[in-house]
Every structure is written in structure tokens, then in C-alpha cells.
Coordinates of C-alpha atoms in Angstrom, one line a residue:
M1 CA 13.3 -303.7 -10.1
S2 CA 11.2 -306.9 -9.0
R3 CA 13.5 -310.2 -8.1
A4 CA 11.4 -311.5 -11.6
D5 CA 12.7 -309.4 -13.7
R6 CA 17.1 -309.0 -12.0
I7 CA 16.6 -312.9 -12.4
R8 CA 15.8 -311.8 -16.4
E9 CA 18.1 -310.0 -16.7
A10 CA 20.4 -312.2 -15.3
F11 CA 19.5 -314.6 -17.6
T12 CA 19.4 -312.5 -20.5
G13 CA 22.6 -310.4 -20.0
G14 CA 20.6 -306.7 -19.8
R15 CA 19.4 -307.9 -23.6
G16 CA 16.0 -307.7 -24.9
P17 CA 13.2 -310.1 -24.6
G18 CA 12.9 -310.8 -27.9
W19 CA 17.3 -311.6 -28.5
R20 CA 18.4 -315.3 -28.4
A21 CA 21.5 -317.3 -28.6
T22 CA 21.4 -319.7 -31.5
D23 CA 22.6 -323.2 -31.7
A24 CA 25.8 -321.4 -33.3
Y25 CA 26.4 -319.5 -30.1
A26 CA 25.9 -322.7 -28.2
R27 CA 28.2 -325.0 -30.7
A28 CA 31.4 -322.0 -30.4
V29 CA 31.1 -322.0 -26.4
L30 CA 31.6 -326.1 -25.9
L31 CA 34.0 -326.3 -28.8
G32 CA 35.7 -324.0 -27.9
V33 CA 36.3 -324.4 -24.2
G34 CA 36.5 -328.4 -25.0
L35 CA 39.2 -328.6 -27.2
V36 CA 41.1 -325.9 -25.1
V37 CA 41.0 -327.7 -21.9
L38 CA 41.6 -330.9 -24.4
G39 CA 45.0 -329.6 -25.4
A40 CA 45.8 -328.2 -22.0
L41 CA 45.8 -331.4 -21.1
L42 CA 47.3 -333.4 -24.2
H43 CA 50.0 -330.7 -24.0
K44 CA 48.3 -330.2 -28.0
V45 CA 49.3 -327.2 -29.1
E46 CA 46.8 -327.5 -32.2
L47 CA 44.2 -328.3 -30.3
V48 CA 44.0 -324.5 -28.3
L49 CA 44.8 -323.0 -31.8
F50 CA 41.8 -325.0 -33.5
G51 CA 39.1 -324.0 -30.3
A52 CA 41.4 -320.1 -29.6
P53 CA 38.6 -318.8 -32.1
F54 CA 35.7 -320.6 -31.5
L55 CA 35.9 -319.4 -28.1
V56 CA 37.4 -315.3 -28.8
S57 CA 34.3 -315.3 -31.0
A58 CA 32.1 -316.2 -28.2
L59 CA 33.4 -314.1 -25.6
F60 CA 33.5 -311.3 -28.1
A61 CA 29.7 -311.8 -28.5
L62 CA 29.1 -312.4 -24.8
G63 CA 30.2 -308.8 -24.4
T64 CA 29.5 -306.8 -26.9
E65 CA 25.9 -304.8 -26.0
V66 CA 22.9 -305.9 -27.7
A67 CA 20.1 -304.2 -26.4
G68 CA 16.6 -302.8 -26.9
E69 CA 13.7 -304.0 -29.5
P70 CA 14.8 -303.3 -33.4
S71 CA 12.0 -303.0 -35.6
V72 CA 11.1 -303.3 -39.4
S73 CA 8.0 -300.8 -40.9
V74 CA 6.7 -300.6 -44.2
R75 CA 5.4 -296.9 -45.2
P76 CA 1.9 -297.3 -45.7
L77 CA 0.3 -297.6 -49.6
P78 CA -2.7 -296.4 -51.1
R79 CA -5.9 -298.7 -50.8
T80 CA -6.5 -297.9 -54.0
A81 CA -4.0 -297.4 -56.9
E82 CA -4.0 -297.8 -60.7
P83 CA -2.5 -300.9 -62.8
G84 CA 1.1 -301.1 -62.8
E85 CA 4.4 -300.0 -60.9
A86 CA 4.5 -298.6 -57.0
T87 CA 7.2 -298.0 -55.1
T88 CA 7.3 -298.0 -51.0
G89 CA 9.7 -298.1 -49.0
V90 CA 10.6 -300.2 -45.6
E91 CA 12.5 -298.2 -42.2
V92 CA 14.5 -300.1 -40.0
D93 CA 15.4 -299.1 -36.1
P94 CA 17.9 -301.6 -35.5
A95 CA 18.3 -302.1 -31.9
V96 CA 22.2 -301.1 -30.3
G97 CA 25.1 -303.6 -31.3
T98 CA 23.1 -305.3 -34.2
E99 CA 24.9 -306.2 -37.0
L100 CA 23.2 -307.3 -39.6
L101 CA 19.2 -307.3 -41.3
A102 CA 17.8 -310.8 -43.1
V103 CA 14.7 -309.6 -44.7
R104 CA 12.3 -310.8 -47.3
L105 CA 10.8 -309.0 -50.1
P106 CA 9.0 -309.6 -53.3
V107 CA 10.6 -310.2 -56.7
P108 CA 8.2 -307.2 -58.6
G109 CA 5.4 -308.8 -61.0
T110 CA 4.8 -311.6 -58.5
P111 CA 2.4 -310.0 -56.3
G112 CA 1.4 -311.9 -52.7
E113 CA 4.2 -314.2 -53.5
L114 CA 7.0 -314.4 -51.5
G115 CA 10.2 -313.4 -52.9
P116 CA 14.0 -314.5 -51.4
I117 CA 15.8 -313.1 -48.1
H118 CA 18.3 -310.3 -48.7
L119 CA 21.3 -310.0 -46.3
L120 CA 21.6 -306.6 -45.6
P121 CA 23.1 -304.7 -43.1
A122 CA 21.4 -303.1 -40.0
T123 CA 21.0 -299.6 -41.3
S124 CA 18.5 -297.1 -40.1
A125 CA 19.0 -296.2 -44.1
P126 CA 15.2 -296.8 -45.2
I127 CA 14.5 -300.1 -48.3
V128 CA 13.3 -298.7 -51.6
V129 CA 11.1 -301.9 -52.6
K130 CA 9.4 -301.6 -56.3
L131 CA 5.9 -302.8 -56.7
R132 CA 4.5 -303.9 -60.1
R133 CA 0.9 -305.7 -60.5
E134 CA -0.9 -305.9 -63.6
A135 CA -3.8 -308.0 -62.4
W136 CA -6.7 -306.0 -60.8
G137 CA -8.5 -307.2 -57.9
D138 CA -7.3 -307.1 -54.2
G139 CA -4.1 -309.0 -53.3
V140 CA -1.0 -308.8 -51.1
D141 CA 2.0 -307.4 -52.4
L142 CA 4.6 -306.8 -49.4
R143 CA 5.3 -309.1 -46.3
A144 CA 8.4 -307.8 -44.8
D145 CA 9.1 -310.8 -42.5
H146 CA 12.5 -309.8 -41.3
L147 CA 15.6 -311.1 -38.7
F148 CA 18.2 -309.2 -37.0
A149 CA 21.3 -311.1 -36.0
G150 CA 24.4 -309.2 -33.7
P151 CA 27.9 -309.9 -33.7
D152 CA 28.6 -313.4 -36.1
A153 CA 25.3 -313.9 -35.8
L154 CA 25.3 -315.6 -32.3
L155 CA 22.4 -313.5 -30.8
V156 CA 19.9 -313.3 -32.8
H157 CA 16.4 -311.1 -32.1
G158 CA 13.2 -313.1 -34.9
P159 CA 12.8 -314.4 -36.9
V160 CA 9.5 -312.2 -37.3
V161 CA 6.4 -312.6 -39.6
G162 CA 5.6 -308.8 -41.5
V163 CA 1.8 -307.7 -41.7
E164 CA 0.7 -307.9 -44.9
R165 CA 0.5 -305.0 -47.2
G166 CA -1.9 -304.8 -49.7
R167 CA -3.9 -302.5 -52.2
V168 CA -7.2 -303.0 -54.0
V169 CA -6.3 -302.1 -58.0
L170 CA -8.8 -300.8 -59.7
P171 CA -9.6 -302.7 -63.3
P172 CA -8.4 -300.9 -65.7
V173 CA -10.0 -298.7 -68.4
D174 CA -9.3 -298.8 -72.1
A175 CA -10.1 -295.9 -74.9
L176 CA -13.3 -297.1 -76.0
P177 CA -14.9 -295.6 -79.6
A178 CA -17.9 -293.1 -78.7
G179 CA -21.6 -295.4 -79.2
L180 CA -24.9 -293.7 -80.3
L181 CA -27.6 -294.5 -77.0
P182 CA -31.1 -294.5 -76.9
A183 CA -33.4 -291.2 -77.2
R184 CA -34.0 -290.7 -73.9
A185 CA -35.5 -286.7 -73.6
A186 CA -33.9 -286.2 -69.9
G187 CA -32.5 -282.5 -70.4
L188 CA -30.7 -280.5 -73.2
V189 CA -27.8 -281.3 -71.4
G190 CA -26.0 -284.4 -73.1
V191 CA -24.9 -285.2 -76.3
H192 CA -27.1 -287.5 -77.9
R193 CA -29.3 -287.4 -80.2
T194 CA -33.1 -287.4 -80.2
R195 CA -36.1 -287.5 -82.8
R196 CA -37.7 -284.7 -80.9
P197 CA -37.3 -281.1 -82.7
G198 CA -35.2 -278.4 -80.3
D199 CA -31.8 -276.5 -80.4
S200 CA -28.7 -278.3 -81.7
T201 CA -26.6 -278.2 -84.0
E202 CA -27.5 -281.4 -86.2
L203 CA -29.9 -280.3 -89.1
R204 CA -33.1 -281.9 -88.8
D205 CA -35.5 -280.7 -91.2
I206 CA -36.7 -277.9 -93.1
R207 CA -40.1 -276.8 -93.3
A208 CA -42.5 -273.6 -93.3
F209 CA -42.9 -270.4 -91.0
Q210 CA -44.9 -271.3 -88.3
P211 CA -46.3 -268.4 -85.6
G212 CA -44.1 -268.9 -83.0
D213 CA -41.1 -269.9 -84.6
R214 CA -38.1 -267.6 -83.9
L215 CA -36.8 -265.0 -86.8
R216 CA -33.3 -266.5 -86.0
R217 CA -33.9 -270.1 -87.5
I218 CA -35.9 -268.7 -90.5
D219 CA -33.2 -270.1 -93.3
W220 CA -33.2 -267.2 -95.9
R221 CA -31.1 -269.3 -99.2
V222 CA -34.4 -271.1 -99.0
S223 CA -36.9 -269.1 -98.3
L224 CA -35.4 -266.2 -101.2
R225 CA -36.1 -269.2 -103.7
S226 CA -39.7 -270.0 -102.2
P227 CA -43.3 -267.8 -101.8
T228 CA -42.8 -268.6 -97.8
L229 CA -40.8 -268.0 -95.6
H230 CA -39.0 -271.6 -94.5
V231 CA -36.7 -272.4 -90.9
R232 CA -34.6 -274.8 -89.8
E233 CA -35.0 -277.3 -87.4
H234 CA -33.0 -278.7 -85.5
H235 CA -32.4 -282.1 -82.9
A236 CA -32.6 -281.7 -79.2
E237 CA -29.9 -283.1 -77.8
A238 CA -30.4 -285.3 -74.0
D239 CA -28.4 -287.3 -72.0
A240 CA -28.4 -290.8 -71.3
D241 CA -28.6 -293.6 -68.5
V242 CA -26.7 -296.9 -68.9
V243 CA -27.2 -299.6 -66.5
L244 CA -24.1 -301.9 -66.5
A245 CA -25.5 -305.6 -65.9
L246 CA -23.3 -307.6 -65.0
D247 CA -23.3 -311.5 -64.3
T248 CA -20.6 -312.3 -61.2
R249 CA -22.9 -316.1 -61.1
L250 CA -19.6 -317.2 -63.6
D251 CA -16.1 -317.6 -64.0
L252 CA -15.3 -319.3 -66.6
G253 CA -11.9 -319.9 -68.2
R254 CA -10.3 -321.2 -71.3
A255 CA -10.3 -324.3 -70.0
V256 CA -13.2 -326.7 -69.6
A257 CA -11.8 -329.1 -66.9
D258 CA -10.8 -326.2 -65.0
W259 CA -14.4 -324.7 -64.4
S260 CA -15.8 -326.4 -61.8
T261 CA -12.9 -325.3 -59.6
G262 CA -12.1 -321.9 -57.9
H263 CA -8.8 -319.7 -58.7
P264 CA -6.9 -319.9 -55.8
G265 CA -4.8 -316.5 -55.1
G266 CA -6.5 -314.0 -57.3
T267 CA -10.0 -312.6 -57.3
S268 CA -11.0 -314.3 -61.3
R269 CA -9.7 -316.8 -63.9
P270 CA -6.7 -314.3 -66.2
G271 CA -8.5 -313.8 -69.2
G272 CA -11.5 -315.7 -67.9
S273 CA -15.5 -314.6 -68.7
L274 CA -15.9 -312.3 -65.6
D275 CA -12.5 -310.8 -66.0
T276 CA -13.5 -310.1 -69.5
A277 CA -17.2 -309.0 -67.9
V278 CA -15.7 -306.5 -65.6
R279 CA -12.8 -304.6 -67.9
A280 CA -15.4 -304.4 -70.1
A281 CA -18.1 -302.4 -68.0
A282 CA -15.4 -300.6 -66.2
S283 CA -14.6 -299.1 -70.0
L284 CA -17.7 -298.8 -71.0
A285 CA -18.4 -297.3 -67.4
A286 CA -15.2 -294.5 -68.6
G287 CA -16.4 -293.2 -72.0
Y288 CA -20.2 -293.2 -71.3
L289 CA -19.5 -290.8 -68.2
H290 CA -16.7 -289.2 -70.3
Q291 CA -19.6 -287.9 -72.6
G292 CA -21.5 -286.6 -69.2
D293 CA -24.0 -289.5 -68.8
R294 CA -25.7 -291.3 -65.7
V295 CA -24.4 -295.3 -64.9
A296 CA -25.2 -297.5 -62.5
L297 CA -24.3 -301.2 -62.1
A298 CA -26.9 -304.2 -61.3
D299 CA -25.0 -307.2 -60.2
L300 CA -26.9 -309.5 -61.5
G301 CA -26.3 -312.5 -58.6
R302 CA -26.5 -310.0 -56.0
P303 CA -28.6 -307.1 -56.6
Q304 CA -27.7 -306.1 -53.4
L305 CA -24.0 -305.1 -54.5
G306 CA -25.3 -302.7 -57.4
V307 CA -25.0 -298.3 -58.0
R308 CA -27.8 -296.0 -58.2
P309 CA -27.0 -294.3 -61.2
G310 CA -24.1 -291.5 -61.3
V311 CA -22.3 -288.8 -63.7
G312 CA -18.7 -287.3 -62.7
R313 CA -15.4 -288.8 -62.0
R314 CA -16.4 -289.6 -59.0
Q315 CA -18.9 -292.4 -60.3
L316 CA -16.3 -294.0 -62.4
L317 CA -14.4 -294.2 -59.0
R318 CA -17.2 -295.7 -57.2
L319 CA -18.0 -297.8 -59.9
R320 CA -14.5 -299.4 -60.6
N321 CA -14.2 -300.1 -56.3
Q322 CA -17.7 -301.6 -57.0
L323 CA -16.2 -304.1 -59.4
V324 CA -13.9 -305.3 -57.6
V325 CA -16.3 -305.8 -55.0
C326 CA -18.2 -307.8 -57.1
A327 CA -16.2 -310.4 -58.2
R328 CA -14.8 -310.4 -54.3
S329 CA -18.1 -311.5 -54.0
A330 CA -18.6 -313.8 -57.2
G331 CA -20.1 -317.3 -56.6
W332 CA -23.2 -319.0 -57.8
S333 CA -26.5 -318.0 -56.9
P334 CA -29.8 -320.3 -58.7
R335 CA -31.5 -317.1 -60.1
P336 CA -30.3 -313.9 -61.8
V337 CA -32.3 -310.5 -60.9
L338 CA -33.2 -307.1 -62.4
N339 CA -36.0 -305.5 -61.3
A340 CA -37.8 -303.0 -63.4
H341 CA -36.1 -299.9 -60.2
Q342 CA -32.9 -300.7 -61.3
V343 CA -32.9 -300.0 -64.5
P344 CA -34.7 -295.9 -64.8
H345 CA -37.2 -295.5 -68.5
G346 CA -35.6 -295.2 -71.6
A347 CA -32.4 -296.6 -69.9
L348 CA -30.0 -298.4 -71.8
V349 CA -28.9 -301.4 -70.4
V350 CA -25.9 -304.1 -71.1
V351 CA -25.9 -307.1 -70.4
L352 CA -22.5 -308.6 -69.7
S353 CA -22.6 -312.4 -69.5
P354 CA -21.3 -316.1 -70.6
F355 CA -24.8 -317.1 -71.3
L356 CA -24.7 -320.4 -70.3
D357 CA -27.8 -320.9 -68.6
D358 CA -31.5 -319.9 -69.9
H359 CA -32.2 -317.8 -66.6
V360 CA -30.1 -315.0 -67.6
V361 CA -31.3 -315.0 -70.5
Q362 CA -35.0 -314.8 -69.8
V363 CA -33.5 -311.6 -67.0
T364 CA -32.1 -310.2 -70.6
V365 CA -35.3 -310.4 -72.5
Q366 CA -38.1 -309.3 -69.4
A367 CA -35.6 -306.1 -69.3
A368 CA -36.0 -305.4 -73.8
R369 CA -40.0 -306.1 -72.5
R370 CA -40.4 -303.1 -70.4
G371 CA -38.7 -300.9 -72.9
S372 CA -35.7 -301.0 -72.1
L373 CA -32.7 -300.9 -75.4
V374 CA -31.4 -303.9 -74.5
L375 CA -27.7 -304.7 -75.3
A376 CA -26.2 -308.8 -74.8
V377 CA -22.5 -308.7 -75.2
D378 CA -21.0 -312.6 -74.9
V379 CA -17.9 -312.5 -72.5
L380 CA -17.0 -315.9 -73.0
P381 CA -13.5 -316.5 -74.1
A382 CA -13.7 -318.0 -77.6
D383 CA -10.7 -319.9 -77.7
L384 CA -12.6 -322.5 -74.7
R385 CA -10.4 -325.9 -75.3
P386 CA -11.9 -329.2 -74.2
D387 CA -11.2 -332.1 -71.5
P388 CA -7.8 -333.4 -72.4
E389 CA -8.7 -336.2 -69.6
S390 CA -12.8 -336.9 -70.6
P391 CA -12.8 -338.9 -73.9
W392 CA -16.3 -337.1 -74.0
G393 CA -14.4 -333.8 -74.0
G394 CA -14.5 -332.2 -77.1
G395 CA -18.2 -333.5 -77.3
A396 CA -19.2 -331.9 -74.6
L397 CA -17.9 -328.6 -75.4
R398 CA -19.4 -328.7 -78.7
I399 CA -23.1 -329.5 -76.8
I400 CA -21.9 -326.5 -74.5
R401 CA -21.0 -324.1 -77.7
L402 CA -24.3 -325.1 -79.3
E403 CA -26.6 -324.3 -76.1
Q404 CA -25.0 -320.9 -76.4
R405 CA -25.4 -320.2 -79.7
T406 CA -29.4 -320.8 -79.5
R407 CA -29.1 -318.8 -76.5
L408 CA -28.0 -316.0 -78.3
A409 CA -30.4 -316.9 -81.6
A410 CA -33.2 -316.6 -78.9
M411 CA -32.1 -313.0 -77.8
K412 CA -32.1 -311.7 -81.3
Q413 CA -35.6 -312.4 -82.3
H414 CA -36.6 -310.4 -78.9
G415 CA -34.4 -307.9 -81.0
I416 CA -31.9 -307.8 -78.4
A417 CA -28.6 -307.1 -79.9
V418 CA -25.6 -309.6 -79.4
V419 CA -22.2 -308.8 -79.8
P420 CA -19.0 -310.6 -77.8
W421 CA -16.7 -308.9 -76.7
D422 CA -13.6 -307.8 -78.8
G423 CA -11.0 -306.2 -76.1
H424 CA -12.1 -302.8 -78.0
G425 CA -15.9 -302.0 -78.1
A426 CA -16.1 -301.3 -81.7
G427 CA -19.2 -304.0 -82.1
V428 CA -20.9 -302.4 -79.4
A429 CA -20.4 -298.7 -80.5
A430 CA -21.7 -301.0 -84.3
A431 CA -25.0 -302.1 -82.3
L432 CA -25.8 -298.9 -80.7
R433 CA -25.3 -297.0 -83.9
R434 CA -27.4 -299.4 -85.8
A435 CA -30.0 -299.6 -82.7
N436 CA -30.6 -296.2 -83.1
R437 CA -31.3 -295.8 -86.4
P438 CA -35.6 -296.0 -87.3
G439 CA -36.8 -297.9 -88.8
R440 CA -33.4 -300.5 -89.6
P441 CA -33.6 -304.1 -86.8
V442 CA -31.5 -304.1 -84.0
V443 CA -30.4 -308.1 -84.7
R444 CA -26.7 -308.7 -86.6

């Protein structure tokens, strides 16, 4: 052992480098020795009786073996999770002579906030911690700050700031009614009706028999009442492509006064336009992927964050994770982008935006001019509140609403269906049904 190690061991009494004496230890030594000496000099027994407990506790703490490095570790949480409750454990590894553990644990339902300090016996049993997060996005769930104490808490180890443990809570998926998607003859594997004849269960027409028709298609009930044979013709079934275009340039809450400020401590404003758009996109993606369709994601503010069309449960997981990434990178950009290569030919384009600037309207109209069926979903909160501190708050809010109605009317004139998001997708499904009827206008 080197000379420096011997000096350190003599100074710390053989304890680990993290252990230290508290101010209470110094006060116990000074008061104990001082009162005992003063009582002996003045021949006062009561002073000795007052000082003896302090001196005995200090000597007991000094004589107790406290060594080693205690530690607290948190069981790893899954990187992604669904909204709701989760359970994890805090593993405690106490050192020799440790009696108490002070640990800070979160309160369920308050992610990212420091909870109260719990004073527990320093045992090796794991501490069960329940976590609950309803808000989607990135967040810190647990940070186990801790401090270990020896006999009478005169010797402590710490405090130690714990490592932050967080998860990515995926956007929730709400059950939506199935809407009729636009016709796209991309293969007989989908569930949507096309206008061309084919094999399905939905009747298209009854016509006269022609060379090349199969005999099993003959409708004998009609043929027996006519001089010629007639066959039953059905609609073909095809799959469809859906592109969810998310406007992440704005995150607008109900209070107009807060539009110029960010939302601290979260991915988006709860109940705001971005929160509504992300929830709607996740629900629409789940509904269409369940039908076997191909779904893609386009970020109007940052095109590099888009997701290519895909199918299946893995595509849904990829889309929900990417929605969190898009919301995390959300911010103002001067011009939204929706290039032609991002939209397959004949796909349904669902634009989710508050539509408070002309550029996003131009992008939406341009997608309709390329031949796609475009659906504009208005995610601006319906119950906007004016700025109470400004005398022009009410007038400014009326101008905002009037300009938005003008933009929505302009999109309707170009044959774009405009619906507000009601949380259940009923308006979206109704607009798609009207759009799929031949000869019926799309605009509501």
C-alpha cells in the first residue's frame, strides 16, 4: 500500500471515498466533549448527563464499520411503450453498516417532475415503482436521486443524482369507422371497390352473354326469362395508397396569447393542433393498415422525416415512432413541401393542418391538381380564446377565423373535401364516401 493510500485510509477510517461525516457528527463531538469537560470542571452532573449521549453516539458511529460503495440502480424500461401504467424496480445495493436510504421517487401521473423523498431502511429488497404517462412523446419517467446514511445518520454517502430514465410513449390509436377509399387498380388484394369489372362479392351489372365469359357467371334466373343468356358482372377489389401529410410547422393551443411561446416539458401542447394532428394520423394509419392498404407519412415542414408506403403491423409501429420524431423536430419553416415523388399515383392524400397560411393551401391544391383525391383535415382547436391582456384580442381572433374560413372555401372550390377532426373520424369517413360516389361533388 502506498503512503498516499495509508494517509487516506487513516483519514477516512477505512471507509469508502464517498462516505463523509455530517455536521451533526461534528456537533455531537463538540457538544459531547464540551459538556462532559465543563461538567467535570464545574462539578455539574447535569452537564455531564446532557453531554454523554452526544459523545456516546459519536463514539458509536466512529466504532461502527461502514465500508464499501452503496449504489442504487433502476431496472431498464422499454424504449417505446403504449400510454398507460408501467411498473419498474429500483435495486438497492447497500454497503456494510448502512442503515437508512433516502431516495426521491416520482408520483404516478407526473412524468418529468421530481417527487417526494422517501426515507426507507437500507435493505437489498427492490423498490417497486409505478409509472403512469398518458401524454405521448419523449419524457423522463424516473430519476432516482439517493443518499445512504450510517448509524444515527452521522455518516452519509451522497447525495447522488440518479440517471434519468425515459421512454417514448407512442401516440394512441383510436378506433375509427372504415371509409371508402378512392379506386386504384393496383392488384386484387385489397378491400376497396373499383369501377372496373372483376371478381368480388359486390354486383356491378347484369349484361348479355359475350364470347369469353365464364359459364359460372351466368345468371340463370334472368336468362330463363329472356331469349339470350345473361351473366352477372362484379366489381373488382383493389388496395389503396394513403399519404398522411402532417403540418408540423405550427403548434397552436386554445389560447391565442400562447401561440408565440413554446410548450416547456413536452413534445407538443396538450389539446393543441399538433397533438390533434398526430393523434388523428396515428388513428387513420391504424385503420387503413388494418384493411391491408399501404400508408405513408409526409412531414410538410421537414420532408426528410417522411416514411415510405408500407403495410402491416411493423409499418404502423414505424409510423407511430416517426410521428414522435416529427413532433420532436417541429418548428416553423417558411414553405411546406409535398413533392410529387412522395405521393403515389392515385393515392389518397390526407393533409392535417390548421391552415393558417397560404403556402399550405397552395401545397394542398397542387396535390389535387396532380390527380390525387385530397382530403383537408382542419386540426385548429375549435374553442380558441382571445388574448385577455390585449384590447385587440377579440378583433384579432375574428380576423384569424375569417382568414381561415376563406382558405378553406378556396380549397373547396378546387374540389378538395374539408372536414374538421372530431376525434372519431366520422367526418373523414363521410367525406370519403361522398368522394367515391360517381357524379357526386366532393365538397361538403
